[in-house]
Amino acid sequence: MMEEAWERNVASGFVPVRTISDSLKELEGFITSIHSAAEGNAGLPQRSPDEYSGGDNNYTTQVAPLRQADYQYFDEMSEYQHVSPNAINTYTGRVSMALKQKGRKPLAKKTSAIIPPWIDVPEHSRFFVIKSSSLENVKKSFYNGIWSSTYFGNKRLSEAYFNLPKGSKIFLFFSVNASGRFCGVAEMISGLESGLDTSIWGNNEKYDTAFKVRWIVVRDVQNRLLKQFLIPSNDMKPVTNSRDTQEIPPAICKSILKLFKYDQTNVQSFLDHGYT
């Protein structure tokens, strides 16, 4: 009776035509696919330790499939979870690649550069280039809060200081000769004084007077970024070709101050360990 009912259902279209042989073949295919997936990782090629290494250790140049050894594993005798070293290396590589693809830059190296959040530049302020023969002299200026130029340079700066309108400032842009960069900005906060300790420079006869300074910015800005600024009073030469105590137009100096504040390429300063 059951066979007759089955045949009637098949004939009427209520039951699909399907045999026991068809079901067995489908089950065999399913079991085969499970075994293939489980054994897939064993057939992957072995990676060399340098396969992920790129020019920058923070990034990877290739992301390969995980091997079985890269998976997390658990110690049956412990409640703590352990992660294999290969898993850590692969995870780090994948995260680094993701950051690179998003355009994120690697963290910059630590620096002791001083870059204030803002710089007060009152109206009628004046700006001068300071050319130093020695980086050590600039460092001593920073640590002692004084500076002294040549006789005529000191005279020019002193006159500018005493003729300033009330509330205005004098800004000094420091550069060491032949260094290829400017290294900081200081404010002149006094006129020439004879009682300051100029022995820090080892030549009291040459630097018998000095004036006080307050350092505002301590960081490098490369000359290549400054060559675009031409000085009318110096035969339209770039600001990088300025002489000691050369006065710079306010509009140009405000643009240079923006470079000191906002340029993020290779931020370093003479306060950094190992600075050259």
PDB file of C-alpha atoms in Angstrom:
ATOM      1  CA  MET A   1       0.000   0.000   0.000  1.00  0.00           C
ATOM      2  CA  MET A   2       2.820   2.436   0.877  1.00  0.00           C
ATOM      3  CA  GLU A   3       4.557   1.768  -2.410  1.00  0.00           C
ATOM      4  CA  GLU A   4       1.338   2.440  -4.308  1.00  0.00           C
ATOM      5  CA  ALA A   5       0.819   5.720  -2.369  1.00  0.00           C
ATOM      6  CA  TRP A   6       4.409   6.795  -3.072  1.00  0.00           C
ATOM      7  CA  GLU A   7       3.993   6.115  -6.788  1.00  0.00           C
ATOM      8  CA  ARG A   8       0.732   8.080  -6.839  1.00  0.00           C
ATOM      9  CA  ASN A   9       2.418  11.075  -5.077  1.00  0.00           C
ATOM     10  CA  VAL A  10       5.320  10.991  -7.481  1.00  0.00           C
ATOM     11  CA  ALA A  11       2.978  10.849 -10.453  1.00  0.00           C
ATOM     12  CA  SER A  12       0.949  13.772  -9.107  1.00  0.00           C
ATOM     13  CA  GLY A  13       4.094  15.944  -8.466  1.00  0.00           C
ATOM     14  CA  PHE A  14       3.855  16.164  -4.663  1.00  0.00           C
ATOM     15  CA  VAL A  15       7.158  14.343  -4.039  1.00  0.00           C
ATOM     16  CA  PRO A  16      10.358  14.946  -6.077  1.00  0.00           C
ATOM     17  CA  VAL A  17      11.854  12.010  -7.847  1.00  0.00           C
ATOM     18  CA  ARG A  18      14.802  11.135  -5.557  1.00  0.00           C
ATOM     19  CA  THR A  19      16.413   7.752  -4.923  1.00  0.00           C
ATOM     20  CA  ILE A  20      18.373   6.352  -1.994  1.00  0.00           C
ATOM     21  CA  SER A  21      21.435   6.344  -4.231  1.00  0.00           C
ATOM     22  CA  ASP A  22      21.091  10.106  -4.732  1.00  0.00           C
ATOM     23  CA  SER A  23      20.997  10.710  -0.972  1.00  0.00           C
ATOM     24  CA  LEU A  24      24.075   8.560  -0.366  1.00  0.00           C
ATOM     25  CA  LYS A  25      26.047  10.430  -3.022  1.00  0.00           C
ATOM     26  CA  GLU A  26      25.097  13.797  -1.508  1.00  0.00           C
ATOM     27  CA  LEU A  27      26.141  12.643   1.975  1.00  0.00           C
ATOM     28  CA  GLU A  28      29.471  11.385   0.642  1.00  0.00           C
ATOM     29  CA  GLY A  29      30.148  14.732  -1.022  1.00  0.00           C
ATOM     30  CA  PHE A  30      29.365  16.601   2.194  1.00  0.00           C
ATOM     31  CA  ILE A  31      31.747  14.443   4.261  1.00  0.00           C
ATOM     32  CA  THR A  32      34.480  14.874   1.640  1.00  0.00           C
ATOM     33  CA  SER A  33      34.145  18.679   1.773  1.00  0.00           C
ATOM     34  CA  ILE A  34      34.561  18.659   5.580  1.00  0.00           C
ATOM     35  CA  HIS A  35      37.787  16.649   5.358  1.00  0.00           C
ATOM     36  CA  SER A  36      39.130  18.945   2.633  1.00  0.00           C
ATOM     37  CA  ALA A  37      38.536  22.049   4.755  1.00  0.00           C
ATOM     38  CA  ALA A  38      40.188  20.472   7.811  1.00  0.00           C
ATOM     39  CA  GLU A  39      43.291  19.434   5.887  1.00  0.00           C
ATOM     40  CA  GLY A  40      43.584  22.636   3.843  1.00  0.00           C
ATOM     41  CA  ASN A  41      46.000  24.418   6.186  1.00  0.00           C
ATOM     42  CA  ALA A  42      48.413  21.491   6.237  1.00  0.00           C
ATOM     43  CA  GLY A  43      49.093  21.918   2.552  1.00  0.00           C
ATOM     44  CA  LEU A  44      50.008  25.606   2.700  1.00  0.00           C
ATOM     45  CA  PRO A  45      53.626  26.466   1.809  1.00  0.00           C
ATOM     46  CA  GLN A  46      55.962  27.243   4.698  1.00  0.00           C
ATOM     47  CA  ARG A  47      56.830  30.934   5.089  1.00  0.00           C
ATOM     48  CA  SER A  48      60.317  32.202   5.655  1.00  0.00           C
ATOM     49  CA  PRO A  49      60.852  34.586   8.614  1.00  0.00           C
ATOM     50  CA  ASP A  50      61.549  37.437   6.177  1.00  0.00           C
ATOM     51  CA  GLU A  51      58.449  36.966   4.062  1.00  0.00           C
ATOM     52  CA  TYR A  52      56.610  39.820   5.773  1.00  0.00           C
ATOM     53  CA  SER A  53      59.593  42.122   6.119  1.00  0.00           C
ATOM     54  CA  GLY A  54      59.508  45.344   4.151  1.00  0.00           C
ATOM     55  CA  GLY A  55      61.832  48.355   4.043  1.00  0.00           C
ATOM     56  CA  ASP A  56      60.190  49.682   7.201  1.00  0.00           C
ATOM     57  CA  ASN A  57      59.884  47.281  10.117  1.00  0.00           C
ATOM     58  CA  ASN A  58      56.589  48.907  11.049  1.00  0.00           C
ATOM     59  CA  TYR A  59      54.929  47.710   7.872  1.00  0.00           C
ATOM     60  CA  THR A  60      54.480  44.491   5.911  1.00  0.00           C
ATOM     61  CA  THR A  61      54.620  44.007   2.173  1.00  0.00           C
ATOM     62  CA  GLN A  62      52.598  40.784   1.962  1.00  0.00           C
ATOM     63  CA  VAL A  63      49.751  39.198   3.875  1.00  0.00           C
ATOM     64  CA  ALA A  64      49.669  35.382   3.575  1.00  0.00           C
ATOM     65  CA  PRO A  65      46.964  32.972   4.831  1.00  0.00           C
ATOM     66  CA  LEU A  66      47.190  31.834   8.421  1.00  0.00           C
ATOM     67  CA  ARG A  67      48.652  28.417   9.099  1.00  0.00           C
ATOM     68  CA  GLN A  68      47.374  26.157  11.833  1.00  0.00           C
ATOM     69  CA  ALA A  69      50.323  27.187  14.009  1.00  0.00           C
ATOM     70  CA  ASP A  70      49.125  30.782  13.797  1.00  0.00           C
ATOM     71  CA  TYR A  71      45.861  30.070  15.592  1.00  0.00           C
ATOM     72  CA  GLN A  72      45.387  30.679  19.297  1.00  0.00           C
ATOM     73  CA  TYR A  73      45.710  27.605  21.462  1.00  0.00           C
ATOM     74  CA  PHE A  74      44.795  26.706  25.023  1.00  0.00           C
ATOM     75  CA  ASP A  75      46.727  24.749  27.604  1.00  0.00           C
ATOM     76  CA  GLU A  76      44.469  22.027  29.008  1.00  0.00           C
ATOM     77  CA  MET A  77      46.308  22.195  32.346  1.00  0.00           C
ATOM     78  CA  SER A  78      45.831  25.942  32.737  1.00  0.00           C
ATOM     79  CA  GLU A  79      42.946  28.374  32.759  1.00  0.00           C
ATOM     80  CA  TYR A  80      45.092  30.963  30.990  1.00  0.00           C
ATOM     81  CA  GLN A  81      45.078  31.510  27.268  1.00  0.00           C
ATOM     82  CA  HIS A  82      48.330  31.384  25.304  1.00  0.00           C
ATOM     83  CA  VAL A  83      49.056  32.792  21.885  1.00  0.00           C
ATOM     84  CA  SER A  84      51.785  31.419  19.655  1.00  0.00           C
ATOM     85  CA  PRO A  85      54.609  33.798  18.594  1.00  0.00           C
ATOM     86  CA  ASN A  86      53.640  33.271  14.964  1.00  0.00           C
ATOM     87  CA  ALA A  87      50.128  34.478  15.725  1.00  0.00           C
ATOM     88  CA  ILE A  88      51.488  37.646  17.356  1.00  0.00           C
ATOM     89  CA  ASN A  89      53.790  38.404  14.423  1.00  0.00           C
ATOM     90  CA  THR A  90      51.046  37.811  11.879  1.00  0.00           C
ATOM     91  CA  TYR A  91      48.549  39.930  13.819  1.00  0.00           C
ATOM     92  CA  THR A  92      51.044  42.793  14.097  1.00  0.00           C
ATOM     93  CA  GLY A  93      51.751  42.586  10.397  1.00  0.00           C
ATOM     94  CA  ARG A  94      48.091  42.671   9.460  1.00  0.00           C
ATOM     95  CA  VAL A  95      47.365  45.666  11.701  1.00  0.00           C
ATOM     96  CA  SER A  96      50.369  47.541  10.310  1.00  0.00           C
ATOM     97  CA  MET A  97      49.235  46.879   6.760  1.00  0.00           C
ATOM     98  CA  ALA A  98      45.748  48.126   7.605  1.00  0.00           C
ATOM     99  CA  LEU A  99      47.156  51.372   8.990  1.00  0.00           C
ATOM    100  CA  LYS A 100      49.319  51.817   5.918  1.00  0.00           C
ATOM    101  CA  GLN A 101      46.369  51.324   3.601  1.00  0.00           C
ATOM    102  CA  LYS A 102      44.455  53.999   5.518  1.00  0.00           C
ATOM    103  CA  GLY A 103      47.257  56.497   4.948  1.00  0.00           C
ATOM    104  CA  ARG A 104      48.318  56.587   8.583  1.00  0.00           C
ATOM    105  CA  LYS A 105      51.938  57.567   9.144  1.00  0.00           C
ATOM    106  CA  PRO A 106      54.148  55.670  11.577  1.00  0.00           C
ATOM    107  CA  LEU A 107      54.679  57.344  14.917  1.00  0.00           C
ATOM    108  CA  ALA A 108      57.370  59.979  14.738  1.00  0.00           C
ATOM    109  CA  LYS A 109      60.490  59.513  16.789  1.00  0.00           C
ATOM    110  CA  LYS A 110      60.611  61.267  20.135  1.00  0.00           C
ATOM    111  CA  THR A 111      61.944  64.804  20.066  1.00  0.00           C
ATOM    112  CA  SER A 112      62.529  67.582  22.588  1.00  0.00           C
ATOM    113  CA  ALA A 113      61.401  70.225  20.112  1.00  0.00           C
ATOM    114  CA  ILE A 114      59.505  73.159  21.613  1.00  0.00           C
ATOM    115  CA  ILE A 115      56.526  74.206  19.495  1.00  0.00           C
ATOM    116  CA  PRO A 116      54.003  76.439  21.292  1.00  0.00           C
ATOM    117  CA  PRO A 117      50.289  76.140  20.500  1.00  0.00           C
ATOM    118  CA  TRP A 118      50.242  79.806  19.519  1.00  0.00           C
ATOM    119  CA  ILE A 119      52.648  82.726  19.139  1.00  0.00           C
ATOM    120  CA  ASP A 120      51.644  86.271  20.013  1.00  0.00           C
ATOM    121  CA  VAL A 121      52.856  88.659  17.304  1.00  0.00           C
ATOM    122  CA  PRO A 122      51.729  92.202  18.196  1.00  0.00           C
ATOM    123  CA  GLU A 123      51.344  94.868  15.551  1.00  0.00           C
ATOM    124  CA  HIS A 124      54.532  96.753  14.595  1.00  0.00           C
ATOM    125  CA  SER A 125      56.772  93.919  15.792  1.00  0.00           C
ATOM    126  CA  ARG A 126      60.131  93.543  14.030  1.00  0.00           C
ATOM    127  CA  PHE A 127      62.031  90.476  12.878  1.00  0.00           C
ATOM    128  CA  PHE A 128      65.751  89.768  12.449  1.00  0.00           C
ATOM    129  CA  VAL A 129      67.895  86.851  11.333  1.00  0.00           C
ATOM    130  CA  ILE A 130      70.649  85.723  13.708  1.00  0.00           C
ATOM    131  CA  LYS A 131      73.582  83.872  12.140  1.00  0.00           C
ATOM    132  CA  SER A 132      75.714  81.960  14.615  1.00  0.00           C
ATOM    133  CA  SER A 133      79.156  80.522  13.954  1.00  0.00           C
ATOM    134  CA  SER A 134      78.553  77.648  16.372  1.00  0.00           C
ATOM    135  CA  LEU A 135      75.671  75.428  17.457  1.00  0.00           C
ATOM    136  CA  GLU A 136      77.170  75.341  20.951  1.00  0.00           C
ATOM    137  CA  ASN A 137      76.745  79.110  21.220  1.00  0.00           C
ATOM    138  CA  VAL A 138      73.068  78.731  20.340  1.00  0.00           C
ATOM    139  CA  LYS A 139      72.621  76.023  22.981  1.00  0.00           C
ATOM    140  CA  LYS A 140      74.274  78.250  25.593  1.00  0.00           C
ATOM    141  CA  SER A 141      71.894  81.024  24.622  1.00  0.00           C
ATOM    142  CA  PHE A 142      68.935  78.718  25.223  1.00  0.00           C
ATOM    143  CA  TYR A 143      70.152  77.521  28.618  1.00  0.00           C
ATOM    144  CA  ASN A 144      71.286  80.954  29.845  1.00  0.00           C
ATOM    145  CA  GLY A 145      68.677  83.210  28.240  1.00  0.00           C
ATOM    146  CA  ILE A 146      71.103  85.699  26.692  1.00  0.00           C
ATOM    147  CA  TRP A 147      72.596  86.484  23.299  1.00  0.00           C
ATOM    148  CA  SER A 148      75.281  88.735  21.875  1.00  0.00           C
ATOM    149  CA  SER A 149      76.034  89.522  18.262  1.00  0.00           C
ATOM    150  CA  THR A 150      78.842  91.503  16.657  1.00  0.00           C
ATOM    151  CA  TYR A 151      79.429  95.103  17.677  1.00  0.00           C
ATOM    152  CA  PHE A 152      77.396  96.509  14.781  1.00  0.00           C
ATOM    153  CA  GLY A 153      74.796  93.754  15.070  1.00  0.00           C
ATOM    154  CA  ASN A 154      74.264  94.515  18.746  1.00  0.00           C
ATOM    155  CA  LYS A 155      73.977  98.201  17.951  1.00  0.00           C
ATOM    156  CA  ARG A 156      71.320  97.567  15.277  1.00  0.00           C
ATOM    157  CA  LEU A 157      69.280  95.317  17.554  1.00  0.00           C
ATOM    158  CA  SER A 158      69.571  97.653  20.542  1.00  0.00           C
ATOM    159  CA  GLU A 159      68.325 100.623  18.524  1.00  0.00           C
ATOM    160  CA  ALA A 160      65.411  98.573  17.209  1.00  0.00           C
ATOM    161  CA  TYR A 161      64.513  97.464  20.730  1.00  0.00           C
ATOM    162  CA  PHE A 162      64.457 100.946  22.255  1.00  0.00           C
ATOM    163  CA  ASN A 163      62.511 102.381  19.314  1.00  0.00           C
ATOM    164  CA  LEU A 164      59.752  99.771  19.468  1.00  0.00           C
ATOM    165  CA  PRO A 165      56.189 101.038  19.868  1.00  0.00           C
ATOM    166  CA  LYS A 166      54.676 100.045  23.189  1.00  0.00           C
ATOM    167  CA  GLY A 167      53.523  96.434  23.230  1.00  0.00           C
ATOM    168  CA  SER A 168      55.497  95.395  20.152  1.00  0.00           C
ATOM    169  CA  LYS A 169      58.207  92.723  20.128  1.00  0.00           C
ATOM    170  CA  ILE A 170      61.468  91.807  18.428  1.00  0.00           C
ATOM    171  CA  PHE A 171      61.727  88.253  17.121  1.00  0.00           C
ATOM    172  CA  LEU A 172      65.076  86.643  16.324  1.00  0.00           C
ATOM    173  CA  PHE A 173      65.293  83.749  13.828  1.00  0.00           C
ATOM    174  CA  PHE A 174      68.386  81.656  14.574  1.00  0.00           C
ATOM    175  CA  SER A 175      70.474  79.774  12.032  1.00  0.00           C
ATOM    176  CA  VAL A 176      73.934  78.231  12.367  1.00  0.00           C
ATOM    177  CA  ASN A 177      76.269  78.982   9.469  1.00  0.00           C
ATOM    178  CA  ALA A 178      76.448  76.183   6.867  1.00  0.00           C
ATOM    179  CA  SER A 179      73.857  74.079   8.727  1.00  0.00           C
ATOM    180  CA  GLY A 180      71.262  74.264   5.969  1.00  0.00           C
ATOM    181  CA  ARG A 181      68.452  75.091   8.383  1.00  0.00           C
ATOM    182  CA  PHE A 182      66.995  77.495  10.901  1.00  0.00           C
ATOM    183  CA  CYS A 183      66.891  76.087  14.412  1.00  0.00           C
ATOM    184  CA  GLY A 184      64.572  78.285  16.461  1.00  0.00           C
ATOM    185  CA  VAL A 185      62.992  81.603  17.328  1.00  0.00           C
ATOM    186  CA  ALA A 186      63.615  83.790  20.373  1.00  0.00           C
ATOM    187  CA  GLU A 187      62.236  87.095  21.590  1.00  0.00           C
ATOM    188  CA  MET A 188      64.614  89.901  22.542  1.00  0.00           C
ATOM    189  CA  ILE A 189      63.430  91.029  25.991  1.00  0.00           C
ATOM    190  CA  SER A 190      66.063  93.598  27.029  1.00  0.00           C
ATOM    191  CA  GLY A 191      68.481  96.107  25.640  1.00  0.00           C
ATOM    192  CA  LEU A 192      72.257  95.626  25.777  1.00  0.00           C
ATOM    193  CA  GLU A 193      73.582  95.097  29.283  1.00  0.00           C
ATOM    194  CA  SER A 194      77.155  94.915  30.514  1.00  0.00           C
ATOM    195  CA  GLY A 195      76.403  92.977  33.692  1.00  0.00           C
ATOM    196  CA  LEU A 196      75.366  89.715  32.015  1.00  0.00           C
ATOM    197  CA  ASP A 197      77.682  86.699  32.215  1.00  0.00           C
ATOM    198  CA  THR A 198      79.113  86.464  28.711  1.00  0.00           C
ATOM    199  CA  SER A 199      81.911  84.147  29.854  1.00  0.00           C
ATOM    200  CA  ILE A 200      79.729  81.245  28.702  1.00  0.00           C
ATOM    201  CA  TRP A 201      81.066  81.920  25.207  1.00  0.00           C
ATOM    202  CA  GLY A 202      84.685  81.895  26.357  1.00  0.00           C
ATOM    203  CA  ASN A 203      85.557  85.329  24.963  1.00  0.00           C
ATOM    204  CA  ASN A 204      84.704  88.231  27.253  1.00  0.00           C
ATOM    205  CA  GLU A 205      86.536  90.715  25.061  1.00  0.00           C
ATOM    206  CA  LYS A 206      84.441  89.882  21.985  1.00  0.00           C
ATOM    207  CA  TYR A 207      81.151  89.504  23.859  1.00  0.00           C
ATOM    208  CA  ASP A 208      81.481  92.115  26.573  1.00  0.00           C
ATOM    209  CA  THR A 209      77.791  93.044  26.410  1.00  0.00           C
ATOM    210  CA  ALA A 210      74.675  91.000  25.739  1.00  0.00           C
ATOM    211  CA  PHE A 211      70.903  91.179  25.881  1.00  0.00           C
ATOM    212  CA  LYS A 212      68.313  88.856  27.351  1.00  0.00           C
ATOM    213  CA  VAL A 213      66.234  86.549  25.182  1.00  0.00           C
ATOM    214  CA  ARG A 214      63.257  84.281  25.729  1.00  0.00           C
ATOM    215  CA  TRP A 215      63.195  81.237  23.484  1.00  0.00           C
ATOM    216  CA  ILE A 216      59.787  80.620  21.911  1.00  0.00           C
ATOM    217  CA  VAL A 217      60.387  77.882  19.337  1.00  0.00           C
ATOM    218  CA  VAL A 218      63.121  75.244  19.320  1.00  0.00           C
ATOM    219  CA  ARG A 219      62.965  73.072  16.222  1.00  0.00           C
ATOM    220  CA  ASP A 220      64.542  72.799  12.788  1.00  0.00           C
ATOM    221  CA  VAL A 221      63.117  74.140   9.547  1.00  0.00           C
ATOM    222  CA  GLN A 222      65.151  73.181   6.501  1.00  0.00           C
ATOM    223  CA  ASN A 223      66.414  75.896   4.153  1.00  0.00           C
ATOM    224  CA  ARG A 224      64.705  74.240   1.178  1.00  0.00           C
ATOM    225  CA  LEU A 225      61.366  75.241   2.704  1.00  0.00           C
ATOM    226  CA  LEU A 226      62.487  78.854   3.125  1.00  0.00           C
ATOM    227  CA  LYS A 227      64.176  79.647  -0.189  1.00  0.00           C
ATOM    228  CA  GLN A 228      60.854  80.871  -1.574  1.00  0.00           C
ATOM    229  CA  PHE A 229      60.975  83.933   0.701  1.00  0.00           C
ATOM    230  CA  LEU A 230      62.915  86.758  -0.997  1.00  0.00           C
ATOM    231  CA  ILE A 231      64.142  89.814   0.928  1.00  0.00           C
ATOM    232  CA  PRO A 232      63.775  93.147  -0.934  1.00  0.00           C
ATOM    233  CA  SER A 233      66.363  94.900   1.250  1.00  0.00           C
ATOM    234  CA  ASN A 234      68.920  92.189   0.413  1.00  0.00           C
ATOM    235  CA  ASP A 235      68.795  92.345  -3.415  1.00  0.00           C
ATOM    236  CA  MET A 236      65.845  89.916  -3.509  1.00  0.00           C
ATOM    237  CA  LYS A 237      67.975  87.087  -2.180  1.00  0.00           C
ATOM    238  CA  PRO A 238      66.294  84.243  -0.276  1.00  0.00           C
ATOM    239  CA  VAL A 239      65.981  84.634   3.475  1.00  0.00           C
ATOM    240  CA  THR A 240      68.396  81.699   3.754  1.00  0.00           C
ATOM    241  CA  ASN A 241      71.139  83.975   2.345  1.00  0.00           C
ATOM    242  CA  SER A 242      70.628  86.644   4.992  1.00  0.00           C
ATOM    243  CA  ARG A 243      73.472  88.198   6.930  1.00  0.00           C
ATOM    244  CA  ASP A 244      73.552  88.404  10.726  1.00  0.00           C
ATOM    245  CA  THR A 245      70.897  90.801  12.083  1.00  0.00           C
ATOM    246  CA  GLN A 246      69.330  91.175   8.622  1.00  0.00           C
ATOM    247  CA  GLU A 247      65.821  92.575   9.121  1.00  0.00           C
ATOM    248  CA  ILE A 248      62.980  90.603   7.526  1.00  0.00           C
ATOM    249  CA  PRO A 249      59.599  92.028   6.448  1.00  0.00           C
ATOM    250  CA  PRO A 250      56.734  91.137   8.830  1.00  0.00           C
ATOM    251  CA  ALA A 251      54.620  89.398   6.173  1.00  0.00           C
ATOM    252  CA  ILE A 252      57.462  87.005   5.344  1.00  0.00           C
ATOM    253  CA  CYS A 253      58.240  86.280   8.982  1.00  0.00           C
ATOM    254  CA  LYS A 254      54.634  85.484   9.797  1.00  0.00           C
ATOM    255  CA  SER A 255      54.701  82.879   7.022  1.00  0.00           C
ATOM    256  CA  ILE A 256      57.966  81.477   8.381  1.00  0.00           C
ATOM    257  CA  LEU A 257      56.455  81.262  11.863  1.00  0.00           C
ATOM    258  CA  LYS A 258      53.655  79.131  10.413  1.00  0.00           C
ATOM    259  CA  LEU A 259      56.280  76.723   9.059  1.00  0.00           C
ATOM    260  CA  PHE A 260      57.887  76.512  12.488  1.00  0.00           C
ATOM    261  CA  LYS A 261      54.502  75.751  14.025  1.00  0.00           C
ATOM    262  CA  TYR A 262      52.812  73.487  11.519  1.00  0.00           C
ATOM    263  CA  ASP A 263      55.367  71.718   9.336  1.00  0.00           C
ATOM    264  CA  GLN A 264      55.444  68.061  10.426  1.00  0.00           C
ATOM    265  CA  THR A 265      58.286  66.753   8.256  1.00  0.00           C
ATOM    266  CA  ASN A 266      61.244  65.465  10.253  1.00  0.00           C
ATOM    267  CA  VAL A 267      60.561  67.354  13.489  1.00  0.00           C
ATOM    268  CA  GLN A 268      63.800  67.616  15.474  1.00  0.00           C
ATOM    269  CA  SER A 269      65.694  70.155  17.551  1.00  0.00           C
ATOM    270  CA  PHE A 270      69.142  70.876  18.941  1.00  0.00           C
ATOM    271  CA  LEU A 271      67.787  69.692  22.303  1.00  0.00           C
ATOM    272  CA  ASP A 272      67.485  66.121  21.004  1.00  0.00           C
ATOM    273  CA  HIS A 273      69.949  63.467  22.113  1.00  0.00           C
ATOM    274  CA  GLY A 274      72.423  62.735  19.334  1.00  0.00           C
ATOM    275  CA  TYR A 275      71.476  65.858  17.353  1.00  0.00           C
ATOM    276  CA  THR A 276      73.992  66.804  14.667  1.00  0.00           C
TER     277      THR A 276
END
